[in-house]
XYZ file of C-alpha atoms in Angstrom:
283
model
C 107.222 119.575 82.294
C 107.023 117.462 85.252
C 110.317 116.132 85.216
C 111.622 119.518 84.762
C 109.635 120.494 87.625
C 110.973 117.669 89.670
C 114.780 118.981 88.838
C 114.160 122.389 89.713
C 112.612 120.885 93.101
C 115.817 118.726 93.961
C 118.296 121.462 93.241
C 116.180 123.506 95.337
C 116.506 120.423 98.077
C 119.772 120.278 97.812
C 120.661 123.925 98.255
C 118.761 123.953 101.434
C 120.716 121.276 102.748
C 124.110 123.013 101.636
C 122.498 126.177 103.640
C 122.098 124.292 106.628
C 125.237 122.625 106.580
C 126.984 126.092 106.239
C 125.337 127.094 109.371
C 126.159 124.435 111.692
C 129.963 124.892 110.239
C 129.554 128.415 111.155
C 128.007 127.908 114.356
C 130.565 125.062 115.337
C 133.065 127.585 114.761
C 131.229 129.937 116.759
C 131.522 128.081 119.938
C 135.884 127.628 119.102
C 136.358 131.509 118.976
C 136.188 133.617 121.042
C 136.338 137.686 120.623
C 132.949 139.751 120.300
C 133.641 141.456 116.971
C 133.688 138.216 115.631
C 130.506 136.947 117.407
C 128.788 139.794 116.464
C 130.010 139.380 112.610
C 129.100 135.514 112.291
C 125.875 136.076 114.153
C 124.880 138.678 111.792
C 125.037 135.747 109.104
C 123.338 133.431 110.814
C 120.712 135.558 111.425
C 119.107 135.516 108.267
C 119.612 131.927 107.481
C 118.476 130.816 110.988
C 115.550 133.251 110.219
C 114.833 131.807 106.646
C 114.546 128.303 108.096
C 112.387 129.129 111.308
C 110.268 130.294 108.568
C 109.888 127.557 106.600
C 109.391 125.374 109.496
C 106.716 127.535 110.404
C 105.145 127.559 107.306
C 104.918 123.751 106.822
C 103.072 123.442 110.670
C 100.766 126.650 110.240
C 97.584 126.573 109.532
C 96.384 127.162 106.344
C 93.782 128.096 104.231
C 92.255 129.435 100.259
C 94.972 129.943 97.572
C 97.409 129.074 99.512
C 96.477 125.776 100.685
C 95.268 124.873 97.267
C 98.744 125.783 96.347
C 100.405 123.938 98.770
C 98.333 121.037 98.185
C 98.968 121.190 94.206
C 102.946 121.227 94.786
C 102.978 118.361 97.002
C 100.613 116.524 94.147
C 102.995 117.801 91.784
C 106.596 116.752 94.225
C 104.531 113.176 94.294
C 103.991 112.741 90.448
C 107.528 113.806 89.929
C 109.146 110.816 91.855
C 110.370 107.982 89.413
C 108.281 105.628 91.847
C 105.680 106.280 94.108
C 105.270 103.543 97.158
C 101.834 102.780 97.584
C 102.053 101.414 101.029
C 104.525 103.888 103.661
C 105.365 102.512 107.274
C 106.427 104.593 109.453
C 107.985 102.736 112.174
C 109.462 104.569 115.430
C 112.387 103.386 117.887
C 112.440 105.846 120.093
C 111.394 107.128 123.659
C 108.151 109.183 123.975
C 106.777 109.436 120.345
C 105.282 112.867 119.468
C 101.771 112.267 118.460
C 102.020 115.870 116.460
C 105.299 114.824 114.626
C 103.643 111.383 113.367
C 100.302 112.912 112.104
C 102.480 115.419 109.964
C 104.103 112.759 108.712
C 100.870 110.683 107.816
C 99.275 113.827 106.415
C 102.615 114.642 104.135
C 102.106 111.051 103.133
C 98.508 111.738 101.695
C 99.181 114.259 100.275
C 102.233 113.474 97.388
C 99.523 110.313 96.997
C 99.983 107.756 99.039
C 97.347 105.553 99.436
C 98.282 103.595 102.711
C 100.122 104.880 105.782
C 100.651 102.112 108.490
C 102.131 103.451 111.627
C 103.923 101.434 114.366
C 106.167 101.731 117.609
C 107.188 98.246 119.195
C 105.706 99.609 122.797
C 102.582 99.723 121.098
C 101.762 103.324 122.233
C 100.283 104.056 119.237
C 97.953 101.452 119.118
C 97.080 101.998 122.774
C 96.277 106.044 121.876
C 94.615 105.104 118.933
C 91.656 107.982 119.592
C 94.176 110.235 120.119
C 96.545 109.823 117.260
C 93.456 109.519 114.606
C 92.347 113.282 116.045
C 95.795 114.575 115.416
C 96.184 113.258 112.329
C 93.092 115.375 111.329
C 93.723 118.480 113.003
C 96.993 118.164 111.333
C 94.953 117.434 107.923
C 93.242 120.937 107.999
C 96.101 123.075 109.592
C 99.011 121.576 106.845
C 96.005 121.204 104.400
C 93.062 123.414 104.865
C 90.929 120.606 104.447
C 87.172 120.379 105.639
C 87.341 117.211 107.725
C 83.445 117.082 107.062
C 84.554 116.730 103.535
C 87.719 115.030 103.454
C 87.532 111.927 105.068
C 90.915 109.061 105.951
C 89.907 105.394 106.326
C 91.138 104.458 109.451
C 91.427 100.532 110.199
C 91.283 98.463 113.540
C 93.304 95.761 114.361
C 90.028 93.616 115.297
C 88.622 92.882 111.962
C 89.635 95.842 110.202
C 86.307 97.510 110.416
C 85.525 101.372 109.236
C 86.463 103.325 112.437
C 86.500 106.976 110.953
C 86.621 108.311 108.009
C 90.982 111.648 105.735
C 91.373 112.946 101.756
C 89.375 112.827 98.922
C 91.065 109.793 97.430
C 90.143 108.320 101.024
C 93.892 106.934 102.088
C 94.081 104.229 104.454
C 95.589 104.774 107.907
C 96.623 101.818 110.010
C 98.015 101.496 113.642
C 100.199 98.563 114.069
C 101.778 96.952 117.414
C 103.851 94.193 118.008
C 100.693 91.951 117.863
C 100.608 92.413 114.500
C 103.573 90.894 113.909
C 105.252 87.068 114.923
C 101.713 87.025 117.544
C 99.554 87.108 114.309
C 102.183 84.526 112.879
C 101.522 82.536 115.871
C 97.888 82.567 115.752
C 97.198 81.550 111.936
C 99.723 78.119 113.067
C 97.592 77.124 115.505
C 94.354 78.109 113.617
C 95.423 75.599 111.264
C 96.249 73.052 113.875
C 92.846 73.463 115.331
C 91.711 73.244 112.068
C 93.528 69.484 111.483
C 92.651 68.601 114.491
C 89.016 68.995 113.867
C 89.492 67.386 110.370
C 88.343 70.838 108.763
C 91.508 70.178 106.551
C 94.307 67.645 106.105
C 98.032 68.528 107.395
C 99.061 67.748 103.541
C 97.180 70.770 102.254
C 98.862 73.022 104.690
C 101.868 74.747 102.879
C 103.391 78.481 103.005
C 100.701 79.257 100.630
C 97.958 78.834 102.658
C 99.326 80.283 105.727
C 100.422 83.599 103.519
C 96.753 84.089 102.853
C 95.543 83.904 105.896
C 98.179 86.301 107.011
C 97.024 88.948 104.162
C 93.404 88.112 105.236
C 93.868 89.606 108.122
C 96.062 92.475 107.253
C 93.537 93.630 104.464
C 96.183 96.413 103.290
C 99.008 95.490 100.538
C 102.820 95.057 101.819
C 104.818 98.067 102.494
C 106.918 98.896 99.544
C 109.105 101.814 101.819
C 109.536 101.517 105.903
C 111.037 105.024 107.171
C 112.275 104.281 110.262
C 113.220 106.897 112.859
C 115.954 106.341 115.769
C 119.269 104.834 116.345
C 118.140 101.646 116.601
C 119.298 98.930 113.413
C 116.593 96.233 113.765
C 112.844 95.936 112.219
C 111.458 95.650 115.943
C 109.609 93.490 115.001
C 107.278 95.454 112.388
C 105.231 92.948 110.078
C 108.054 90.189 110.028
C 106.367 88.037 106.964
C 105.155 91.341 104.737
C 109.083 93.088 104.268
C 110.540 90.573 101.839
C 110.590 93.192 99.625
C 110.545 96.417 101.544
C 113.130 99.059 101.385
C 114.214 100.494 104.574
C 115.070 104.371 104.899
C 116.662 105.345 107.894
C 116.211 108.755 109.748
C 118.053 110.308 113.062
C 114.403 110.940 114.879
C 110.495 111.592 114.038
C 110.824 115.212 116.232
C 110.906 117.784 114.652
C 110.928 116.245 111.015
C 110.407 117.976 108.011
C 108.885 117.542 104.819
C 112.369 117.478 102.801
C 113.238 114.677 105.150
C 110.143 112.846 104.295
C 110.763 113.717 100.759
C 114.310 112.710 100.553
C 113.157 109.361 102.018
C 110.918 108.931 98.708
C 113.582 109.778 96.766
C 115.326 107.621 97.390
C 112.979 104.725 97.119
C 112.328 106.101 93.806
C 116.436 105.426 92.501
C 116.370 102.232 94.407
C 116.648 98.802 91.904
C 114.961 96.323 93.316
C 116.274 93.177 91.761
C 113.490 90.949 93.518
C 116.377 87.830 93.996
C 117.881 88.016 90.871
């Protein structure tokens, strides 16, 4: 039933995408004609279509609440359990100007809720981690307006960068939320070297039991959150930035235009395909 489910949803995907393909054709055209019979007759098509989708945009950011949040809830559960593969660690890494606080948190929140358990957000300004505060009270105001959650009830784990303490607490299966910056990345690399240099050169250890092994646990150590299996990264820019340079051996990279304005079926399609992606791990 749930795989049945899950075609039903992906013809229904790709319909809407045929949709709003037919409308840009239609509006392209638009802009070569030139006559007002004929503006008036290919605006009168793109009426309801433009209509349809203002409505469904609006109806993923408003708020919600009773039946129809549970139900809303219950078919992202059911659009997560219907993937062939389900990451358990998302980053969400942005390359662009001015990132949209709003945009992220939906994002985040549409993570939690098709079930994944950690969401690591990053920017290589470190804005993010700089607005901390503010992105963590988006990200639950988001929670109950997409949700209809009681954040009294529904708590997300966020972790620091310091020592990864229990800053606040978003879902009933308590998903982790993490801010990353470019510190977290070749910096942190940096530091565990020359903790274990300090470390020789105090004769805690000897410079023949340091290997990649030991530095890849203290790495982890101070991560405390498993590597990301999917990166979704948003802007026209083709490099990692930077974003957690010894954790994506394995990570599969999904590239989207920009993080404004993004939907759920964009989100979706992202996990989709991570979920027909072979991993062949080398081999």
């Amino acid at each position: 039933m749930a795989l049945l489910y899950g075609l039903l949803w992906r013809l229904l995907l790709a319909l809407l995408r045929i949709k709003r393909a037919l409308v840009s054709w239609l509006r392209a055209r638009l802009r070569n004609r030139s006559g007002s019979l004929w503006e008036r007759v290919v605006a009168a098509l793109l009426l309801p279509a433009a209509l349809s989708t203002d409505s469904q945009k609006k109806l993923e950011r408003s708020p919600v609440s009773g039946s129809r949040a549970d139900s809303r809830r219950a078919q992202w559960l059911a659009d997560g359990r219907a993937l062939e593969k389900l990451p358990v660690h998302v980053g969400l890494m942005v390359a662009e100007e001015e990132p949209s606080f709003s945009d992220i948190a939906n994002l985040v929140v549409w993570c939690m809720a098709v079930g994944v358990s950690y969401v690591s957000v990053y920017d290589h300004h470190g804005i993010f981690h700089k607005n901390n505060s503010r992105l963590q009270e988006e990200i639950m105001r988001q929670q109950q307006n997409l949700l209809g959650l009681d954040r009294s009830k529904y708590n997300v784990e966020f972790l620091s960068n310091g020592g990864d303490e229990h800053q606040h607490c978003v879902v009933s299966c308590r998903p982790t939320v993490k801010v990353l910056s470019p510190e977290d990345g070749k910096h942190s690399i940096v530091q565990a070297a020359r903790k274990l240099c300090h470390s020789v050169e105090n004769k805690e250890r000897s410079s023949k039991d340091i290997d990649v092994s030991m530095l890849d646990v203290m790495l982890r150590e101070s991560k405390n959150i498993p590597d990301p299996e999917l990166v979704v990264k948003f802007g026209p820019v083709n490099s990692t930035l930077g974003f957690l340079p010894w954790h994506i051996r394995l990570t599969e990279f999904v590239s989207l235009p920009s993080h404004r304005n993004v939907s759920y079926e964009d989100l979706y399609g992202a996990l989709q395909r991570y979920g027909v992606c072979q991993q062949r791990l080398g081999q």
